[in-house]
Amino acid sequence: MTEELHSELGELLSAYLDDEVTPQERARAEELLASDPEARALYEALRSAASAVRALPKDAAPPDLLDAVNVRLEREALLAGADPEATLQRHRRPPTRGALALAAMLAIAVGGGIYVSLQLGDASHSDMQFARRDTRSDEAFEGVENPSSRNQPTETLGPRGRAQPLADDAVATMQKSTGDEATGDRDRAMRPSSRGGGLATNGIAADSPSTWRAKEAEEAADDVAQVTVDMLARAGIAASDERDAFADAGSQHDSYEAESEGAASATRALRGPHEGKPKRGTRRSGEPAVDLLGVLPTQTDRYLLPYLPPRTFEQRLADGEDWSALEKHPLAVEPVQLRVRFASASEAHGFTDRIVSTFAQRGAVPVSVLAGDAQKDKAATARTSLVQRAAQDAVAPSASVVYLEGAPGVNFPNDPTTNSQVLARVPGDWLIDLIDESAASDPEAITLRIGNWTMQGAASARSMASRAIGPQTAELESEATESLVESRSPVGGFSLASPADSNGRESLVRESSLEPPTDLTEWLQWVQRVAEPDLARATPSDADGFVTTAGIVAIVDGPVEDLPGSRPRTAKHLITIVIDVRTDTSPAEQPEPVP
Amino acid sequence: LADALLVRRVQTGDAHAYTELVRKYQDRVFTACLRICGRHEDAADLTQDAFLKAFAAIHEFRGASAFYTWIFRIAVNLSVSHQRKQRNRHTVSLDGDGGENDSGAWREPAAADGDPSAGLAAAETRAQVAAALAALDAEHRAAVVLRDIEGCDYQEIADILELPIGTVKSRIFRGRLALRRLLEQPDPLTANRP
């Protein structure tokens, strides 16, 4: 037997021993073994060797290994504590990319679309308090609260220190999508601003156009750093006086401005006395050390708790807003689509990275993926829309935010270009943040659609979003209501014409009467139980128009009712956000017509 | 909890979730490291390193593969790399000095209720097999360990080692064959390495 033949037969017999052969290979191996003594001897030698190795004991790790790992992790955290940004670089970035396990496989994505289904526009006031509100978001809210300010020049802040101006005549660009497309204010695109920021940054001094690119990498890291600094601030990881300030912010729910300022002061204290971002590797005098060790062991609980919305639906009602009108508002169910384009896959990746990161940092915790792979599991595309149900109903009694994740090709079963999605049920005002973040790529390519209305360009989109989530919606409502009945979301599965009749609603409501889950595992099992009937019903013929995703949830300790500023259980002032990233490399897309 | 959920929690800042992952896989990772590097202390260090490295890079883990595949890939790569360095330094120990037989976790006492000599013989056999395994080429050893100790299927091994399945098949065969030849030596502990 030649060596080559010996190797070929040996590999075959070895694979046969491991049951790693095709039927044809199996037949050949068995024939060989039956007829060739040399093959039998070789097989026996291989089997003997494998048996000897398999007989070796499986050792347990040293009992102190787990402790040793923890000690080394803590030591790294300690070392990094002198340089929080370094810590973030190494450990705190997870929420950014990691949470992208779904959407971020979109590494190849070049074109991106974001679909935002606005469940109800209750976000004109602060649902949350973020330090960054002391800049950009305040402007946005001012624009909502004070109609006269809407036409004042404002700025929308992009990530990484880039900034784009918000057109002062943004409102004027709103047009019906059935008519000519708005073009936005291209002339002002990408003009440098005196301020930077974005989802993850705040109050950061802007770089000049000639320098910001060179600092992009550093600023991206700073963005991440700032997210965590803000998170830590919200978690109360701050010096005592700042913690008090933060506590004040958390307890004074009668004044959005006071809350915003309180949270901002806490974050400023973490940053140090100077506005602007600290340089990596340095700590300013007066900047308190961040107790990373203190947050590590209790991260799960603590980073969720700060999400205590200071403004609630009830408060809006107390302010004279009509609940029933809000319930009937077309924006409660009308799909909002925000489409963004990116110049490169890395930009698209970075975008979703930041979005998911920020959502996670704000308490929209990615938890579960129940969806199947549409390519492998046809039934997966046929399951009843858990997204729809979750978005409408499935805010657990103890949950404040639902974060939904989709699997590639599932939620858009008819769209082969779709790679993955992220769905999140988050406060409505995050739509503004999404637009701001989107503007970092190509502000002119942003298209925001609410119902039949389409806005082209970041400035126009921002203006429209500010109005849509705010109280100044009557003019939109008057024209959009009529189209509501026939509207369907661009997101497959959102049958928006009759949300109350969704297949899952009954079962979900029934299940909701069960004892509320008290922890994440329980909640996950609970949702899976709810999903069972749908899974059983699913047939391939149902594929069109259904979504297969469910997820959950930020768990807060204790009943929601006990939490100050808790939101109504219906949580209808949340929006459902679907981030979709595609492999579309075609030239700039024209907005699709709204059905 | 499912690995994916735990990973997601780690990615959102929950260090406790990572402890769960370590607890879940530490034995398997340690065993694989031990069988590849051959020394208890080195295996413990490599296991630690693997988990620390995984933690530091957890944000890059996108769920394309299972977490255990990922951590095994890290651990096996570390172990193979470590073994190459050791071999270059000619410090591989096959004589039990500092090797796995020095480890309480690795050594087994003679059967308490049986023939003490039988227990001794079994322990000696295991030591011979372990020594022969340690004498294999690192790449072949990794494939054999993943298959015959970890019980990974060929696709998993291919994922962990980042190799085509055909190469995996070949390495397992050649590793087993070399192992068999070593064990046929009068004293594999002192036999020439292939």
mmCIF file of C-alpha atoms in Angstrom, chain B:
data_model
loop_
_atom_site.group_PDB
_atom_site.id
_atom_site.type_symbol
_atom_site.label_atom_id
_atom_site.label_comp_id
_atom_site.label_asym_id
_atom_site.label_seq_id
_atom_site.Cartn_x
_atom_site.Cartn_y
_atom_site.Cartn_z
ATOM 1 C CA LEU B 1 -29.094 30.552 31.135
ATOM 2 C CA ALA B 2 -28.204 30.101 27.532
ATOM 3 C CA ASP B 3 -24.721 31.110 26.549
ATOM 4 C CA ALA B 4 -25.993 33.681 24.122
ATOM 5 C CA LEU B 5 -27.966 35.344 26.851
ATOM 6 C CA LEU B 6 -25.046 35.289 29.223
ATOM 7 C CA VAL B 7 -22.771 36.742 26.597
ATOM 8 C CA ARG B 8 -25.265 39.452 25.865
ATOM 9 C CA ARG B 9 -25.429 40.291 29.515
ATOM 10 C CA VAL B 10 -21.685 40.482 29.728
ATOM 11 C CA GLN B 11 -21.699 42.754 26.748
ATOM 12 C CA THR B 12 -24.074 45.039 28.514
ATOM 13 C CA GLY B 13 -21.846 45.250 31.523
ATOM 14 C CA ASP B 14 -22.876 42.356 33.690
ATOM 15 C CA ALA B 15 -19.681 40.892 35.054
ATOM 16 C CA HIS B 16 -21.613 38.298 37.012
ATOM 17 C CA ALA B 17 -22.759 36.754 33.792
ATOM 18 C CA TYR B 18 -19.176 36.230 32.825
ATOM 19 C CA THR B 19 -18.516 34.428 36.044
ATOM 20 C CA GLU B 20 -21.271 32.069 35.055
ATOM 21 C CA LEU B 21 -19.628 31.418 31.746
ATOM 22 C CA VAL B 22 -16.286 30.778 33.411
ATOM 23 C CA ARG B 23 -17.877 28.424 35.867
ATOM 24 C CA LYS B 24 -19.643 26.594 33.092
ATOM 25 C CA TYR B 25 -16.629 25.980 30.898
ATOM 26 C CA GLN B 26 -13.617 26.122 33.140
ATOM 27 C CA ASP B 27 -13.316 22.357 33.534
ATOM 28 C CA ARG B 28 -13.542 21.614 29.860
ATOM 29 C CA VAL B 29 -11.205 24.388 28.909
ATOM 30 C CA PHE B 30 -8.770 23.348 31.587
ATOM 31 C CA THR B 31 -8.820 19.748 30.450
ATOM 32 C CA ALA B 32 -8.183 20.725 26.864
ATOM 33 C CA CYS B 33 -5.326 23.007 27.885
ATOM 34 C CA LEU B 34 -3.860 20.308 30.087
ATOM 35 C CA ARG B 35 -3.953 17.690 27.371
ATOM 36 C CA ILE B 36 -2.343 20.023 24.925
ATOM 37 C CA CYS B 37 0.310 21.572 27.122
ATOM 38 C CA GLY B 38 0.812 18.600 29.420
ATOM 39 C CA ARG B 39 1.477 20.527 32.592
ATOM 40 C CA HIS B 40 -1.056 21.188 35.264
ATOM 41 C CA GLU B 41 0.249 24.581 36.251
ATOM 42 C CA ASP B 42 0.580 25.738 32.686
ATOM 43 C CA ALA B 43 -2.915 24.524 31.948
ATOM 44 C CA ALA B 44 -4.298 26.519 34.845
ATOM 45 C CA ASP B 45 -2.508 29.629 33.644
ATOM 46 C CA LEU B 46 -3.604 29.086 30.084
ATOM 47 C CA THR B 47 -7.182 28.599 31.168
ATOM 48 C CA GLN B 48 -7.072 31.851 33.068
ATOM 49 C CA ASP B 49 -5.499 33.593 30.142
ATOM 50 C CA ALA B 50 -8.119 32.244 27.796
ATOM 51 C CA PHE B 51 -10.985 33.520 29.904
ATOM 52 C CA LEU B 52 -9.355 36.870 30.428
ATOM 53 C CA LYS B 53 -8.654 37.219 26.773
ATOM 54 C CA ALA B 54 -12.208 36.296 25.947
ATOM 55 C CA PHE B 55 -13.518 38.833 28.413
ATOM 56 C CA ALA B 56 -11.355 41.566 27.001
ATOM 57 C CA ALA B 57 -12.623 40.802 23.528
ATOM 58 C CA ILE B 58 -16.180 39.940 24.371
ATOM 59 C CA HIS B 59 -17.397 42.987 22.523
ATOM 60 C CA GLU B 60 -16.052 41.419 19.376
ATOM 61 C CA PHE B 61 -17.976 38.243 19.900
ATOM 62 C CA ARG B 62 -20.911 38.470 17.577
ATOM 63 C CA GLY B 63 -22.541 35.164 18.168
ATOM 64 C CA ALA B 64 -21.646 33.708 14.819
ATOM 65 C CA SER B 65 -20.434 30.653 16.651
ATOM 66 C CA ALA B 66 -21.205 29.218 20.023
ATOM 67 C CA PHE B 67 -19.425 30.752 22.970
ATOM 68 C CA TYR B 68 -17.813 27.463 23.872
ATOM 69 C CA THR B 69 -16.410 27.215 20.345
ATOM 70 C CA TRP B 70 -14.980 30.667 20.735
ATOM 71 C CA ILE B 71 -13.456 30.106 24.144
ATOM 72 C CA PHE B 72 -12.048 26.790 22.989
ATOM 73 C CA ARG B 73 -10.534 28.453 19.999
ATOM 74 C CA ILE B 74 -8.831 30.964 22.242
ATOM 75 C CA ALA B 75 -7.713 28.340 24.706
ATOM 76 C CA VAL B 76 -6.448 25.923 22.098
ATOM 77 C CA ASN B 77 -4.585 28.632 20.255
ATOM 78 C CA LEU B 78 -2.993 29.766 23.476
ATOM 79 C CA SER B 79 -2.076 26.234 24.382
ATOM 80 C CA VAL B 80 -0.639 25.377 21.006
ATOM 81 C CA SER B 81 1.315 28.600 20.955
ATOM 82 C CA HIS B 82 2.531 27.961 24.462
ATOM 83 C CA GLN B 83 3.545 24.456 23.550
ATOM 84 C CA ARG B 84 5.490 25.624 20.539
ATOM 85 C CA LYS B 85 7.405 28.049 22.688
ATOM 86 C CA GLN B 86 8.067 25.386 25.224
ATOM 87 C CA ARG B 87 9.258 23.005 22.595
ATOM 88 C CA ASN B 88 11.537 25.633 21.172
ATOM 89 C CA ARG B 89 13.043 25.997 24.593
ATOM 90 C CA HIS B 90 13.377 22.225 24.887
ATOM 91 C CA THR B 91 11.654 22.319 28.207
ATOM 92 C CA VAL B 92 8.850 19.945 27.548
ATOM 93 C CA SER B 93 8.661 17.609 30.464
ATOM 94 C CA LEU B 94 7.860 14.009 29.841
ATOM 95 C CA ASP B 95 9.396 12.615 32.938
ATOM 96 C CA GLY B 96 6.802 13.705 35.410
ATOM 97 C CA ASP B 97 8.818 16.471 36.907
ATOM 98 C CA GLY B 98 6.332 19.255 37.162
ATOM 99 C CA GLY B 99 4.139 17.486 34.691
ATOM 100 C CA GLU B 100 0.622 16.361 35.046
ATOM 101 C CA ASN B 101 1.513 13.506 37.338
ATOM 102 C CA ASP B 102 2.577 16.089 39.838
ATOM 103 C CA SER B 103 -0.910 17.443 39.953
ATOM 104 C CA GLY B 104 -3.317 16.267 42.550
ATOM 105 C CA ALA B 105 -6.123 16.760 40.088
ATOM 106 C CA TRP B 106 -4.407 14.612 37.533
ATOM 107 C CA ARG B 107 -3.094 11.797 39.667
ATOM 108 C CA GLU B 108 -5.421 9.092 40.791
ATOM 109 C CA PRO B 109 -4.720 6.844 43.746
ATOM 110 C CA ALA B 110 -4.750 3.099 43.506
ATOM 111 C CA ALA B 111 -8.120 1.512 43.911
ATOM 112 C CA ALA B 112 -8.899 1.378 47.589
ATOM 113 C CA ASP B 113 -10.885 -1.816 47.440
ATOM 114 C CA GLY B 114 -9.011 -3.621 44.742
ATOM 115 C CA ASP B 115 -5.626 -4.780 43.830
ATOM 116 C CA PRO B 116 -3.258 -1.920 44.550
ATOM 117 C CA SER B 117 -1.050 -3.057 41.740
ATOM 118 C CA ALA B 118 -3.952 -2.868 39.301
ATOM 119 C CA GLY B 119 -4.587 0.729 40.232
ATOM 120 C CA LEU B 120 -0.942 1.462 39.854
ATOM 121 C CA ALA B 121 -0.853 -0.162 36.454
ATOM 122 C CA ALA B 122 -3.862 1.814 35.317
ATOM 123 C CA ALA B 123 -2.279 5.015 36.503
ATOM 124 C CA GLU B 124 0.890 4.080 34.702
ATOM 125 C CA THR B 125 -1.022 3.394 31.526
ATOM 126 C CA ARG B 126 -2.702 6.743 31.736
ATOM 127 C CA ALA B 127 0.619 8.378 32.295
ATOM 128 C CA GLN B 128 1.983 6.657 29.233
ATOM 129 C CA VAL B 129 -0.950 7.740 27.119
ATOM 130 C CA ALA B 130 -0.669 11.268 28.418
ATOM 131 C CA ALA B 131 3.037 11.296 27.712
ATOM 132 C CA ALA B 132 2.496 9.958 24.219
ATOM 133 C CA LEU B 133 -0.142 12.563 23.658
ATOM 134 C CA ALA B 134 2.216 15.242 24.861
ATOM 135 C CA ALA B 135 4.806 13.996 22.413
ATOM 136 C CA LEU B 136 2.551 14.538 19.435
ATOM 137 C CA ASP B 137 2.959 17.474 17.187
ATOM 138 C CA ALA B 138 0.957 20.320 18.716
ATOM 139 C CA GLU B 139 -1.424 20.651 15.799
ATOM 140 C CA HIS B 140 -2.156 16.943 15.733
ATOM 141 C CA ARG B 141 -2.527 16.913 19.470
ATOM 142 C CA ALA B 142 -5.036 19.710 19.454
ATOM 143 C CA ALA B 143 -7.174 17.908 16.906
ATOM 144 C CA VAL B 144 -7.023 14.628 18.818
ATOM 145 C CA VAL B 145 -7.777 16.302 22.126
ATOM 146 C CA LEU B 146 -10.766 18.128 20.749
ATOM 147 C CA ARG B 147 -12.073 14.952 19.196
ATOM 148 C CA ASP B 148 -11.299 12.231 21.691
ATOM 149 C CA ILE B 149 -11.342 14.162 24.940
ATOM 150 C CA GLU B 150 -13.724 16.986 24.247
ATOM 151 C CA GLY B 151 -15.926 14.962 21.952
ATOM 152 C CA CYS B 152 -16.237 17.739 19.415
ATOM 153 C CA ASP B 153 -17.460 16.764 16.004
ATOM 154 C CA TYR B 154 -15.381 17.553 12.974
ATOM 155 C CA GLN B 155 -17.249 20.716 12.166
ATOM 156 C CA GLU B 156 -16.749 22.046 15.667
ATOM 157 C CA ILE B 157 -13.087 21.203 15.518
ATOM 158 C CA ALA B 158 -12.845 22.925 12.186
ATOM 159 C CA ASP B 159 -14.475 25.985 13.705
ATOM 160 C CA ILE B 160 -12.252 25.976 16.741
ATOM 161 C CA LEU B 161 -9.033 25.413 14.868
ATOM 162 C CA GLU B 162 -10.189 27.453 11.909
ATOM 163 C CA LEU B 163 -9.287 24.726 9.503
ATOM 164 C CA PRO B 164 -11.047 22.997 6.641
ATOM 165 C CA ILE B 165 -12.737 19.801 7.641
ATOM 166 C CA GLY B 166 -10.439 17.857 5.360
ATOM 167 C CA THR B 167 -7.454 19.092 7.313
ATOM 168 C CA VAL B 168 -9.156 18.239 10.564
ATOM 169 C CA LYS B 169 -9.781 14.739 9.301
ATOM 170 C CA SER B 170 -6.182 14.376 8.286
ATOM 171 C CA ARG B 171 -4.813 15.683 11.567
ATOM 172 C CA ILE B 172 -6.959 13.411 13.632
ATOM 173 C CA PHE B 173 -5.892 10.412 11.609
ATOM 174 C CA ARG B 174 -2.205 11.304 11.727
ATOM 175 C CA GLY B 175 -2.390 12.150 15.386
ATOM 176 C CA ARG B 176 -3.984 8.836 16.248
ATOM 177 C CA LEU B 177 -1.567 6.940 14.113
ATOM 178 C CA ALA B 178 1.417 8.662 15.693
ATOM 179 C CA LEU B 179 -0.048 8.084 19.096
ATOM 180 C CA ARG B 180 -0.500 4.418 18.402
ATOM 181 C CA ARG B 181 3.080 4.103 17.271
ATOM 182 C CA LEU B 182 4.304 5.866 20.367
ATOM 183 C CA LEU B 183 2.289 3.596 22.589
ATOM 184 C CA GLU B 184 3.731 0.579 20.848
ATOM 185 C CA GLN B 185 7.188 1.680 21.897
ATOM 186 C CA PRO B 186 8.591 -0.212 24.874
ATOM 187 C CA ASP B 187 8.576 3.005 26.870
ATOM 188 C CA PRO B 188 6.717 5.857 25.288
ATOM 189 C CA LEU B 189 7.858 8.158 28.020
ATOM 190 C CA THR B 190 11.319 7.984 26.607
ATOM 191 C CA ALA B 191 10.495 7.259 23.009
ATOM 192 C CA ASN B 192 11.648 9.586 20.329
ATOM 193 C CA ARG B 193 9.055 12.015 19.309
ATOM 194 C CA PRO B 194 7.681 11.731 15.798
#
